[in-house]
Short mmCIF file of C-alpha atoms in Angstrom, two decimals:
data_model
loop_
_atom_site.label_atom_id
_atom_site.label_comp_id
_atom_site.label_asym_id
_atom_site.label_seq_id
_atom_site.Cartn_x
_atom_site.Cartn_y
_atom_site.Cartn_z
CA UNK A 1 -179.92 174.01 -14.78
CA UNK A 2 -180.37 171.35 -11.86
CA UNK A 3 -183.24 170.75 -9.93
CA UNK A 4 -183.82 168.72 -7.09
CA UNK A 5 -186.72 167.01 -6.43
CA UNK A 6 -187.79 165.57 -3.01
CA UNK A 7 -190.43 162.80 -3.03
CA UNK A 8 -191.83 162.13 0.32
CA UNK A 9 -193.73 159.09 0.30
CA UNK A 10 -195.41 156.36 2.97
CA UNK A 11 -192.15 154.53 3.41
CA UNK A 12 -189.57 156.64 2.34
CA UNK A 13 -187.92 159.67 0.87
CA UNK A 14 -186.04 160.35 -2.11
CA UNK A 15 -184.58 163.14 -4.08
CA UNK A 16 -184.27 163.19 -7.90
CA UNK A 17 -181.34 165.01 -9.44
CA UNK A 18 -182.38 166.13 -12.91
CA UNK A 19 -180.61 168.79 -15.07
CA UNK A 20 -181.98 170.12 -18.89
CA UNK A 21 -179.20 168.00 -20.18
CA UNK A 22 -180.90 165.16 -19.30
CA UNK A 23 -179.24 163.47 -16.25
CA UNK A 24 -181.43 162.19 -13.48
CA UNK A 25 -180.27 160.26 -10.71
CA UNK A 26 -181.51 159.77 -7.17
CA UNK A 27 -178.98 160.83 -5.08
CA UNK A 28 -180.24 159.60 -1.73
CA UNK A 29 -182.97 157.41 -0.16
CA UNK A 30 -183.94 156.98 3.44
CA UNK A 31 -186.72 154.72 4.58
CA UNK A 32 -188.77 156.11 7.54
CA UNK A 33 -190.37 154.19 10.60
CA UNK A 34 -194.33 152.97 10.60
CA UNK A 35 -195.69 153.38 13.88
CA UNK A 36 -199.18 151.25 14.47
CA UNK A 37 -199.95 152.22 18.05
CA UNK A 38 -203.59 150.63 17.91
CA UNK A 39 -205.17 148.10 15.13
CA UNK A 40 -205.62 150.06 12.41
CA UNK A 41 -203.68 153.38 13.68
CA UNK A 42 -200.80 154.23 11.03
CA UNK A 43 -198.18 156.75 11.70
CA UNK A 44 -195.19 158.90 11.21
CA UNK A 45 -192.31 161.04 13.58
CA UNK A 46 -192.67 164.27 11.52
CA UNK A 47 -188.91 165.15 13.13
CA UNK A 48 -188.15 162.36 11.66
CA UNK A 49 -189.48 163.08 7.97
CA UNK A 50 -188.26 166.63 8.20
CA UNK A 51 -184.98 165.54 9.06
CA UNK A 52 -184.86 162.98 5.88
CA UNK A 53 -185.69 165.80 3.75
CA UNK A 54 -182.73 167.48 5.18
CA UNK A 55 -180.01 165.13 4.51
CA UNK A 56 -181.63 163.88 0.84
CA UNK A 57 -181.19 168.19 -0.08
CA UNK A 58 -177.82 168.32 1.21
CA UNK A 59 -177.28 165.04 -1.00
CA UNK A 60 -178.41 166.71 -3.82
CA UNK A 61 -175.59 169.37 -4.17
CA UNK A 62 -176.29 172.15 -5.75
CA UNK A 63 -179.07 172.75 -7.60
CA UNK A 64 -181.40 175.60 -9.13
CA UNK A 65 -184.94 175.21 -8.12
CA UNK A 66 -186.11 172.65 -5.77
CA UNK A 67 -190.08 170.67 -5.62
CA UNK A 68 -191.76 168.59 -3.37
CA UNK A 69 -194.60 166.27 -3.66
CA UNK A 70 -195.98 165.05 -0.67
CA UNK A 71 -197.99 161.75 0.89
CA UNK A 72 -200.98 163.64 0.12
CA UNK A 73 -204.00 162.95 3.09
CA UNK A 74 -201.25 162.68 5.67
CA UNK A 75 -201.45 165.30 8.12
CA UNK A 76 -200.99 166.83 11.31
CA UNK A 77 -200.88 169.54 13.98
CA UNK A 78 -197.97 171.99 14.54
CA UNK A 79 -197.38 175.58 17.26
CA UNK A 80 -197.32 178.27 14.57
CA UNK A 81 -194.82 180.14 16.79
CA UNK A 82 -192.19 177.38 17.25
CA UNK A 83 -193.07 174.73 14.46
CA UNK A 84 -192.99 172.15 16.76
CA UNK A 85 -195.32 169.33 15.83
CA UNK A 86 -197.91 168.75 18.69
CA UNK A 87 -198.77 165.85 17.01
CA UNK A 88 -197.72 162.88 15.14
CA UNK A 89 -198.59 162.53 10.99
CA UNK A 90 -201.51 160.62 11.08
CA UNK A 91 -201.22 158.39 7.60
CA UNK A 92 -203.70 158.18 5.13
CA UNK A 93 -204.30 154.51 5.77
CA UNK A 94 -205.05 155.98 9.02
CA UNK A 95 -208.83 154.23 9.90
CA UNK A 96 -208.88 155.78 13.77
CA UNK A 97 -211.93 157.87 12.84
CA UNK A 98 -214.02 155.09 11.65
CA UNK A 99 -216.78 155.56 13.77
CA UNK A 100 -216.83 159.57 13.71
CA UNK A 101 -217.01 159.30 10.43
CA UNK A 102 -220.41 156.76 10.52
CA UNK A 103 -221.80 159.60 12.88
CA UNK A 104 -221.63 161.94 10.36
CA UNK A 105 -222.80 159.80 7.94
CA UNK A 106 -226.25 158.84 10.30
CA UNK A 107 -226.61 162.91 10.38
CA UNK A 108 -226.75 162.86 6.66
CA UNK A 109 -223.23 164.79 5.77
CA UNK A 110 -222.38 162.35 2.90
CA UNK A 111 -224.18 165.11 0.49
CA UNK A 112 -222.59 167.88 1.38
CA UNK A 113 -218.58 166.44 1.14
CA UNK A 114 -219.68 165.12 -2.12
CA UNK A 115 -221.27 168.25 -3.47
CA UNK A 116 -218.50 170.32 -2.55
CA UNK A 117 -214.96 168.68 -2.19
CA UNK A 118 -216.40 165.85 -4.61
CA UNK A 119 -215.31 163.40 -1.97
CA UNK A 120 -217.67 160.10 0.04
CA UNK A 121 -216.79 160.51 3.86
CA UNK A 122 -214.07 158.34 4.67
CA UNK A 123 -211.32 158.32 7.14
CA UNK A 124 -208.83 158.12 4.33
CA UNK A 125 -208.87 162.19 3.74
CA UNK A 126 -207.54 164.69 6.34
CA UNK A 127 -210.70 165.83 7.51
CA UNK A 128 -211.28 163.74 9.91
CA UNK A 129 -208.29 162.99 11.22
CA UNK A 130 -207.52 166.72 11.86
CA UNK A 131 -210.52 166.97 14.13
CA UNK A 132 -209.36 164.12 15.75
CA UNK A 133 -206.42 165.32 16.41
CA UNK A 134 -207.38 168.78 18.17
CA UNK A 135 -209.90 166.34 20.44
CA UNK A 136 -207.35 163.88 21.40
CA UNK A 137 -204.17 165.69 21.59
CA UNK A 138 -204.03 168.00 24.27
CA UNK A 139 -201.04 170.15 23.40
CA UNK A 140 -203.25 171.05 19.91
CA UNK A 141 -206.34 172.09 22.15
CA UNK A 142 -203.65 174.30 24.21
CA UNK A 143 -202.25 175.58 21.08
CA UNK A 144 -206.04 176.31 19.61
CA UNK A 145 -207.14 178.11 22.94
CA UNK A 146 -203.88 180.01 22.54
CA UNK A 147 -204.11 181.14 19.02
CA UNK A 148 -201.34 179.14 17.91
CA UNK A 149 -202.49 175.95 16.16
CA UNK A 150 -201.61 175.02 12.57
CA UNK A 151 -203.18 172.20 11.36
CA UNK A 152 -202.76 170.81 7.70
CA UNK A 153 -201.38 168.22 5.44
CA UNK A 154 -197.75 167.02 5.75
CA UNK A 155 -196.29 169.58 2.81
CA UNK A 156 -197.47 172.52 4.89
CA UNK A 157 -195.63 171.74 7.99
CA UNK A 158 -192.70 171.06 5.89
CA UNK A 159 -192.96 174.09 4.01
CA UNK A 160 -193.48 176.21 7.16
CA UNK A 161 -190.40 174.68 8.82
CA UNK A 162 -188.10 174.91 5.88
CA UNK A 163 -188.99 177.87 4.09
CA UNK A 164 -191.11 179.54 6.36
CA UNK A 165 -194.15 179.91 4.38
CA UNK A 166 -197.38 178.27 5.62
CA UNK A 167 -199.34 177.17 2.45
CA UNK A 168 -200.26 174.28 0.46
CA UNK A 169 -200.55 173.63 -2.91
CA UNK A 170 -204.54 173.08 -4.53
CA UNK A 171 -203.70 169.36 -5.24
CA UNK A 172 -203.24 168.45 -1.42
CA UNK A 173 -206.00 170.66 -0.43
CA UNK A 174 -208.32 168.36 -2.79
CA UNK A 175 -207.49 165.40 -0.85
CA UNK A 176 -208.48 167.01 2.31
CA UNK A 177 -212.83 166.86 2.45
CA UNK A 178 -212.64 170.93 3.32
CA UNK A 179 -211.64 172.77 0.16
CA UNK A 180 -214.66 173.44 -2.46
CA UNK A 181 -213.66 171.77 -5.87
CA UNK A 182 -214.63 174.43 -8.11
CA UNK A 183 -213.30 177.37 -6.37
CA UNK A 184 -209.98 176.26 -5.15
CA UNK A 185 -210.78 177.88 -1.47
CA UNK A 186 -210.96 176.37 1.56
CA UNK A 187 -214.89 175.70 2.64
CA UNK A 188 -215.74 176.95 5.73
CA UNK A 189 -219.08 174.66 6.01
CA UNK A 190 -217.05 171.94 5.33
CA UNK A 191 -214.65 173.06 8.40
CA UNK A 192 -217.65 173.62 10.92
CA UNK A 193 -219.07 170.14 9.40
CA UNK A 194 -215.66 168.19 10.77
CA UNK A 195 -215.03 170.87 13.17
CA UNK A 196 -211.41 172.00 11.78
CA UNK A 197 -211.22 176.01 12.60
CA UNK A 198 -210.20 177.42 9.03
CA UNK A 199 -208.11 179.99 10.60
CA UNK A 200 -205.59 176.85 11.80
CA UNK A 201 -205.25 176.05 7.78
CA UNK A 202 -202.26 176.94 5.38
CA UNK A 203 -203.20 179.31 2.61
CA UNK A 204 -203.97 177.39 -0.77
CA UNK A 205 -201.32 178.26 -3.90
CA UNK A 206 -201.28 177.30 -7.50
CA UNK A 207 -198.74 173.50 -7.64
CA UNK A 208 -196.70 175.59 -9.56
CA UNK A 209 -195.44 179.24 -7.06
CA UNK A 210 -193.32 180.81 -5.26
CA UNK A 211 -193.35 178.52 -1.84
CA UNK A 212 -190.12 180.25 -0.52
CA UNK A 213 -186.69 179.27 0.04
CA UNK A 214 -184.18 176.67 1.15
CA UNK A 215 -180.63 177.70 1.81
CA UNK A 216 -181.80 180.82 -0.66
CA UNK A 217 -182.52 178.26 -3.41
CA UNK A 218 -186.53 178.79 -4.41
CA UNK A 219 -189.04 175.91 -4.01
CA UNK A 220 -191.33 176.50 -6.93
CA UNK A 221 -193.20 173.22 -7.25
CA UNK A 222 -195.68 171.42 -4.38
CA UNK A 223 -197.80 168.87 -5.05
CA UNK A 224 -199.68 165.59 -4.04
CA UNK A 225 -197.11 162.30 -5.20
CA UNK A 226 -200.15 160.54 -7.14
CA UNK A 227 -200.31 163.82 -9.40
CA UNK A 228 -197.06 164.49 -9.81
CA UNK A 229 -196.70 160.70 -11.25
CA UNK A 230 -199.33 161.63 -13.86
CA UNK A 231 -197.48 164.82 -14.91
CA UNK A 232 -194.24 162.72 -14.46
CA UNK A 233 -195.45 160.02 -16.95
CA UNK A 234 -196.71 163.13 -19.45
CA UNK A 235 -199.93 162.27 -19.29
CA UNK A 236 -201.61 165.49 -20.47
CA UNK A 237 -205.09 165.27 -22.32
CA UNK A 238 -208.51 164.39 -21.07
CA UNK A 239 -208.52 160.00 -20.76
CA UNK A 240 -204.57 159.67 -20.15
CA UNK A 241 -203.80 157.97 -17.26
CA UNK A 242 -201.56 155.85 -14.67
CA UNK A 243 -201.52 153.38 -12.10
CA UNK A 244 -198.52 153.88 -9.51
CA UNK A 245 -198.38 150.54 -7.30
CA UNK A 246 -196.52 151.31 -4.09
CA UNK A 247 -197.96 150.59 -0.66
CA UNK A 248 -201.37 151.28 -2.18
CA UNK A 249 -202.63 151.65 -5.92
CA UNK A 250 -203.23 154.87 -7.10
CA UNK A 251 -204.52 154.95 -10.56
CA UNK A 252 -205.37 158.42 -12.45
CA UNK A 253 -206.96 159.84 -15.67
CA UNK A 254 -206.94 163.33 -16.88
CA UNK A 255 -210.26 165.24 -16.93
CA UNK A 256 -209.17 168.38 -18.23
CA UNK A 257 -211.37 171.03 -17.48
CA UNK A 258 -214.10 168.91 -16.44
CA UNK A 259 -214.91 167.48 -13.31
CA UNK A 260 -215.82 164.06 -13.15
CA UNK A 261 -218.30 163.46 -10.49
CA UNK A 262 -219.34 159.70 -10.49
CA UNK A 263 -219.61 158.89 -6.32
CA UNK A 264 -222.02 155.93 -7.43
CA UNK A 265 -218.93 154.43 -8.79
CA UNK A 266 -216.65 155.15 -6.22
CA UNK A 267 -214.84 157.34 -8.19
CA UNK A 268 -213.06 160.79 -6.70
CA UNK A 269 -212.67 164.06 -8.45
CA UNK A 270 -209.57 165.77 -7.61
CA UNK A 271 -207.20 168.21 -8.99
CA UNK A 272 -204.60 167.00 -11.22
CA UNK A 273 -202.60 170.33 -11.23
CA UNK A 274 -202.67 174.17 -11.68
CA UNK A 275 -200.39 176.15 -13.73
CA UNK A 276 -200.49 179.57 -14.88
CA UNK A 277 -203.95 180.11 -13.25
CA UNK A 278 -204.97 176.90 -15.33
CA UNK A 279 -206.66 174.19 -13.32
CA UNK A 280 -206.75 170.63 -14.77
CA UNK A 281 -208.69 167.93 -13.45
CA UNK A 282 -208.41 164.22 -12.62
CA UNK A 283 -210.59 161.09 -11.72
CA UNK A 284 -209.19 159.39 -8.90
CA UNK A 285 -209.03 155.41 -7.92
CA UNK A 286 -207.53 153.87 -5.56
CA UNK A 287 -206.63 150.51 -4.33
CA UNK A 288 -205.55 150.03 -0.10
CA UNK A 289 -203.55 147.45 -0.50
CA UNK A 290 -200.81 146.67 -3.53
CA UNK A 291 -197.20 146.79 -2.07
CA UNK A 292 -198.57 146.54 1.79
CA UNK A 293 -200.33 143.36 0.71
CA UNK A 294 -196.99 142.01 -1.15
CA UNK A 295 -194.90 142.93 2.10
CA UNK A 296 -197.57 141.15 4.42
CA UNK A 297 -197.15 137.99 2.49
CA UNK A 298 -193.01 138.42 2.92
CA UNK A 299 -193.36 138.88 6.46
CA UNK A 300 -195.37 135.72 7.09
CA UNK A 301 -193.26 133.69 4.71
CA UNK A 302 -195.76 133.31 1.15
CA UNK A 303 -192.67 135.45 -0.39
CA UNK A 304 -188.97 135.64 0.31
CA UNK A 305 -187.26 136.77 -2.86
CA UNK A 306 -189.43 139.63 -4.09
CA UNK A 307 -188.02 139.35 -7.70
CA UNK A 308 -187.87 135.85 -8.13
CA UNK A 309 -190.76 134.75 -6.42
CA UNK A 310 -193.03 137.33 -8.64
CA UNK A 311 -191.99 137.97 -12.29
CA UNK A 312 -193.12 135.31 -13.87
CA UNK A 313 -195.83 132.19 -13.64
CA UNK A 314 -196.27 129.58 -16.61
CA UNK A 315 -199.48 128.25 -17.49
CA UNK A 316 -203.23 129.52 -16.34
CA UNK A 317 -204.18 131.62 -13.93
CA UNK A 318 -204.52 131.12 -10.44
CA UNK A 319 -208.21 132.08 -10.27
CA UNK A 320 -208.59 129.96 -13.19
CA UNK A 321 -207.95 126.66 -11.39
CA UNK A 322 -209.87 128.08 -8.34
CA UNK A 323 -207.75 129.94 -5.99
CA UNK A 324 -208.18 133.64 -5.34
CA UNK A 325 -207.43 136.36 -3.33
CA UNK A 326 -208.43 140.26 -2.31
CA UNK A 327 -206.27 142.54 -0.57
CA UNK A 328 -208.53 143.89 1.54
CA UNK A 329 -206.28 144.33 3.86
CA UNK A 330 -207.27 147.57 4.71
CA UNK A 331 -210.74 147.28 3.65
CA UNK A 332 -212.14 148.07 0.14
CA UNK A 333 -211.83 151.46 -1.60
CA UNK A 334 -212.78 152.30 -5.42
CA UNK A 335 -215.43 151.14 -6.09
CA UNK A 336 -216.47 149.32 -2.71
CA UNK A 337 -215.56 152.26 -0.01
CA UNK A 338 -215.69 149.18 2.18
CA UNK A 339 -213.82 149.71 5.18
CA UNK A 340 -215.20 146.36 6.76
CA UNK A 341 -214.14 144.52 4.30
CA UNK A 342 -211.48 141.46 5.24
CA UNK A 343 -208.53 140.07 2.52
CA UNK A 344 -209.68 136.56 2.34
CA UNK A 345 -207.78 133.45 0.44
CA UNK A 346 -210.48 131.05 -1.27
CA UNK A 347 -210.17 128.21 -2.61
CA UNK A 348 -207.49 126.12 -1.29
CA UNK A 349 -207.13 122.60 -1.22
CA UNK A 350 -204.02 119.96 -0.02
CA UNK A 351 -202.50 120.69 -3.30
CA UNK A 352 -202.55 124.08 -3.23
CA UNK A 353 -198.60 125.38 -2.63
CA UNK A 354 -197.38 128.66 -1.46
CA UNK A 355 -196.18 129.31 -5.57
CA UNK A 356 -200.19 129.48 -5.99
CA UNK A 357 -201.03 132.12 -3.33
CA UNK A 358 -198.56 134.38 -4.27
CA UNK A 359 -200.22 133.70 -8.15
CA UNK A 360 -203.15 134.74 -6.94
CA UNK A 361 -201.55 137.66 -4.52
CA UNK A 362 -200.93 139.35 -7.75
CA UNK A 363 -203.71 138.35 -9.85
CA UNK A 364 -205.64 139.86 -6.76
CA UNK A 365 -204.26 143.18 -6.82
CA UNK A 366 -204.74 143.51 -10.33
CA UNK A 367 -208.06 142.55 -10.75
CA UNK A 368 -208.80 145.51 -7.93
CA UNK A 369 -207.06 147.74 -10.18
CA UNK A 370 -208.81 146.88 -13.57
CA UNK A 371 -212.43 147.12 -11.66
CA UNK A 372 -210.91 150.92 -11.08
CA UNK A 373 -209.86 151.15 -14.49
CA UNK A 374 -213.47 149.99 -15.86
CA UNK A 375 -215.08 152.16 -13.05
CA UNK A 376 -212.98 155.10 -14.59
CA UNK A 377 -213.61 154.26 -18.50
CA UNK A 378 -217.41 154.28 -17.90
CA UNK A 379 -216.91 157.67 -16.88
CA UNK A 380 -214.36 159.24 -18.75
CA UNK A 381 -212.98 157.33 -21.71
CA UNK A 382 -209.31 155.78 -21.02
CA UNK A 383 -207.13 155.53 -24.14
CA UNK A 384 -205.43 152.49 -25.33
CA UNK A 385 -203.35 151.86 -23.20
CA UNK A 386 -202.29 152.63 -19.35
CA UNK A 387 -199.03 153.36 -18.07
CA UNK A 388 -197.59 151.61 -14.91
CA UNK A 389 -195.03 152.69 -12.37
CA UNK A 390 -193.98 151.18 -8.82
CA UNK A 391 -192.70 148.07 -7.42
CA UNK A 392 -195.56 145.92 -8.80
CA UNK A 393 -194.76 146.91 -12.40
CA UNK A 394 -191.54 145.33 -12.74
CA UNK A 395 -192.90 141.72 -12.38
CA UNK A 396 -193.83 140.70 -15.77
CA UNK A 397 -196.71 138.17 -14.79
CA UNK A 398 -198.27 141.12 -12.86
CA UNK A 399 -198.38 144.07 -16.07
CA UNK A 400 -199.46 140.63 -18.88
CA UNK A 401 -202.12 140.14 -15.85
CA UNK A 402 -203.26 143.61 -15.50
CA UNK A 403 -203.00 143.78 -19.24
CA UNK A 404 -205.21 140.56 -20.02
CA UNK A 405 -207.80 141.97 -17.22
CA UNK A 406 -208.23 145.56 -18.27
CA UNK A 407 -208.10 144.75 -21.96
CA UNK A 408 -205.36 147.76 -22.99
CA UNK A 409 -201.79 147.71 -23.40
CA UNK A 410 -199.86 148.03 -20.46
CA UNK A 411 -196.53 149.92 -20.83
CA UNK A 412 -193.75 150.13 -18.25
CA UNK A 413 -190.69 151.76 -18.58
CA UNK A 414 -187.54 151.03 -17.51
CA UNK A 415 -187.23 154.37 -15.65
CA UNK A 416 -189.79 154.60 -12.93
CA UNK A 417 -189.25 157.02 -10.82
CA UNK A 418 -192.06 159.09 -12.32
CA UNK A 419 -193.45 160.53 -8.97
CA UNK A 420 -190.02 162.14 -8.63
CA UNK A 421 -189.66 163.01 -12.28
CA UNK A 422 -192.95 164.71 -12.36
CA UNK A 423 -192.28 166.46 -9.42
CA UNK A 424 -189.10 168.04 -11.34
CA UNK A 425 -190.51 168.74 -14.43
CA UNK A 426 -193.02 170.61 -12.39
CA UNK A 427 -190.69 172.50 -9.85
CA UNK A 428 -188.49 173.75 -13.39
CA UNK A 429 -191.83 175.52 -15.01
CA UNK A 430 -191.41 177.34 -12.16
CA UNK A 431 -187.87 178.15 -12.71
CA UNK A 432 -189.44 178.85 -16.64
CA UNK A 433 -187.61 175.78 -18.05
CA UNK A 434 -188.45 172.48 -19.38
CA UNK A 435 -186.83 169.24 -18.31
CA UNK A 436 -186.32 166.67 -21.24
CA UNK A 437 -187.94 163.38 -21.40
CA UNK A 438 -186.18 160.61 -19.34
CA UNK A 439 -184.49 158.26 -22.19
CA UNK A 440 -185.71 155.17 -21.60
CA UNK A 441 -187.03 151.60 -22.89
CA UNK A 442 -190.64 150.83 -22.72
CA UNK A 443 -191.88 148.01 -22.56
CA UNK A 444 -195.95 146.89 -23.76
CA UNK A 445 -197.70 144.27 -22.71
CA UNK A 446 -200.57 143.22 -24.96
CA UNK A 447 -203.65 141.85 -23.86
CA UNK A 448 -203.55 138.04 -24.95
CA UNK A 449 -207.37 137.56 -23.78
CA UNK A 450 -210.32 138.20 -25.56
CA UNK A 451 -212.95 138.50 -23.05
CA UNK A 452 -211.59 138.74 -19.26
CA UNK A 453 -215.43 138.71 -17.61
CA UNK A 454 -215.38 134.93 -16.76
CA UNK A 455 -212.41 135.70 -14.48
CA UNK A 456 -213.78 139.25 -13.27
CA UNK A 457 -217.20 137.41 -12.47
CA UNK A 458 -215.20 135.05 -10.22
CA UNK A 459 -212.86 137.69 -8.51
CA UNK A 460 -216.07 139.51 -7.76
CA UNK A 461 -218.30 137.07 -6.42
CA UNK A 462 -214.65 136.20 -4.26
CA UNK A 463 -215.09 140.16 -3.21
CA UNK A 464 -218.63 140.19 -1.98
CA UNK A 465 -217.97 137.53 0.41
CA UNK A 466 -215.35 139.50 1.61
CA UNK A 467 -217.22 142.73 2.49
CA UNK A 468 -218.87 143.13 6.17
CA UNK A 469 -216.37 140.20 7.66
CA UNK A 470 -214.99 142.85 9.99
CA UNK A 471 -218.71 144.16 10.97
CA UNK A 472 -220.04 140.48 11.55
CA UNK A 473 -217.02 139.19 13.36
CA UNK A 474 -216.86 142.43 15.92
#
């Protein structure tokens, strides 16, 4: 049996080939255009996503079952009678609702998010950007007054355009700020709180159904990409967990049946999956800036070869002989939900050279990942050791970093298309098969450190001066 799974991410999308025999192979991979209209506006041409999907199916071949994961808060507006998008996909490093957001926050709506979707008010989730659009776009308010708005995540309008069916999975529909945790069902306070009408939203299904068909071949997997890495790197019991580092960092632990509400740690609840009427949990941490802040320093010239310039460092740390830095690029999330916050180099001198920034590039990001890793641990236990996926993991200096900082092993195998795999493995339980276990090497990094809170202390006194900039400088 083959299954094809398509992975629609921030920058690109892919499709993973994988049959119970064990091949896997990505048979196609087409990067997308980033559209940044205004400072801090982030978006996509969903034509242009839709039509990626397209040709990385028809790459595929044939196949039995088909699954796609999705950028997860990225959404937009669609006619339910055509499917023609009325609007463009707002990203999820989307910030354009900043200050409706802080409105609702002066009325007091931070409770109510939290109690219910588990989630702090931020212009990262679709929420906001949802009622933004039908405010600012005037073919959506045309479409509402006419009875023929769709609104939702990016899955749904791909769904509804390729197989006709206008649903999302429960995964996505966590990362949204309108569904209730607990019940799985869209919340209609939650709607009237952010003004979304809940008639304009997709139907909520299991991440493993029946989400209809392309070219008669059944789509029986949908989920968010961050979950479908934890499933992909078989993380299945409660305090298993992940870091993928692509544009962002996206770390996750498995909750189980519990969920793990810890907002005064910046920490988000979220689904991790549901199966067989089964929902599992996760905690959920996440990091703005990881691959965006690597590709920022290529652009302005700190790195030109990505592999060369990053595997490996000799002798102490960067922040050790005084230079640091925080990609705040984007502003803070987990734990900070600090969307003032500025990235900020400290410490320079004459000597410092451009080999020392991009030291401390990576010894930035992975500090902000180990204060999500602790954040997580004090809430639900991590094991031993954390599994790493993404462009960041195949430097070396970065996993013995991240290693020496969170004080577990860090493993990284030399398959990492996990978003992709899990994605698979998750479309063929629908098809009531199991894929095999990518055969692969792993490699562990061991902490070398004994106590990493000198370092941490410095990174996070580097981080406070940080937060506010873009408040105090406006």
């Amino acid at each position: 049996m083959r299954v094809a799974a398509i992975d629609q991410g921030t920058t690109s999308t892919r499709v993973l080939v994988a049959d119970t025999d064990g091949m896997l192979q990505i048979a196609c991979a087409i990067t997308h255009q980033q559209f940044h209209p205004h400072p801090g506006w982030v978006e996509h041409d969903p034509e242009e996503l839709l039509a990626n999907i397209r040709k990385c199916l028809d790459a595929a071949g044939v196949v039995d079952a088909i699954g796609i994961d999705n950028q997860g808060e990225s959404c937009l507006a669609w006619d339910a009678e055509t499917g023609e998008a009325l609007s463009p996909v707002i990203v999820w490093q989307d910030n354009r609702t900043e200050e409706a957001v802080a409105r609702l926050k002066d009325r007091g709506a931070a409770s109510l998010t939290l109690s219910r979707a588990g989630l702090p008010l931020d212009p990262y989730f679709s929420a906001s950007k949802l009622a933004w659009i039908i405010n600012n776009v005037p073919a959506a308010k045309q479409a509402l007054a006419a009875g023929r708005l769709r609104l939702g995540t990016t899955d749904a309008f791909f769904l509804d355009r390729l197989t006709g069916q206008f649903a999302t999975d429960i995964t996505t529909a966590s990362r949204t700020s309108l569904m209730t945790l607990e019940s799985g069902k869209w919340d209609a306070d939650l709607c009237d709180l952010f003004g979304v009408p809940i008639t304009c939203l997709p139907e909520i299904r299991p991440t493993v159904a029946d989400y209809g068909r392309i070219g008669g071949i059944p789509v029986t997997a949908s989920v968010v990409d961050q979950q479908a890495a934890l499933f992909g790197h078989g993380c299945r019991k409660p305090g298993d967990a992940k870091i993928t580092f692509g544009t962002g960092a996206f770390a996750l632990a498995v909750t189980g049946q519990e969920i793990a509400r810890a907002p005064e740690k910046g920490l988000l609840p979220t689904v991790a999956w549901k199966i067989e009427g089964k929902t599992t949990y996760a905690v959920d941490g996440g990091v703005y800036d990881a691959g965006a802040a690597v590709e920022w320093a290529r652009r302005i010239g700190i790195v030109s070869d990505l592999e060369k310039d990053l595997d490996w460092f000799e002798g102490e740390a960067a922040i050790e002989r005084g230079v640091v830095f925080v990609p705040a690029l984007s502003g803070l999330a987990c734990p900070h939900w600090d969307r003032t916050a500025a990235s900020l180099f400290l410490g320079m001198s004459a000597g410092t050279t451009q080999a020392d920034l991009r030291q401390a590039l990576l010894e930035g990001i992975a500090l902000c990942a180990a204060d999500v890793v602790t954040a997580m641990h004090a809430h639900v236990p991590i094991g031993s050791a954390v599994a790493i996926d993404g462009g960041l993991a195949r430097s070396r200096y970065f996993a013995q970093f991240l290693a020496d900082m969170i004080g577990r092993d860090v493993i990284v195998a030399d398959f990492d298309e996990r978003t992709a795999f899990g994605t698979a493995k998750l479309a063929a339980l629908g098809a009531s098969v199991t894929l095999p276990e990518p055969k692969t090497e792993l490699h562990i990094f061991h902490p070398r450190v004994a106590n990493s809170s000198a370092v941490r202390k410095r990174f996070h006194d580097a981080v406070a001066r940080c937060k506010g900039w873009r408040e105090l400088s406006e």
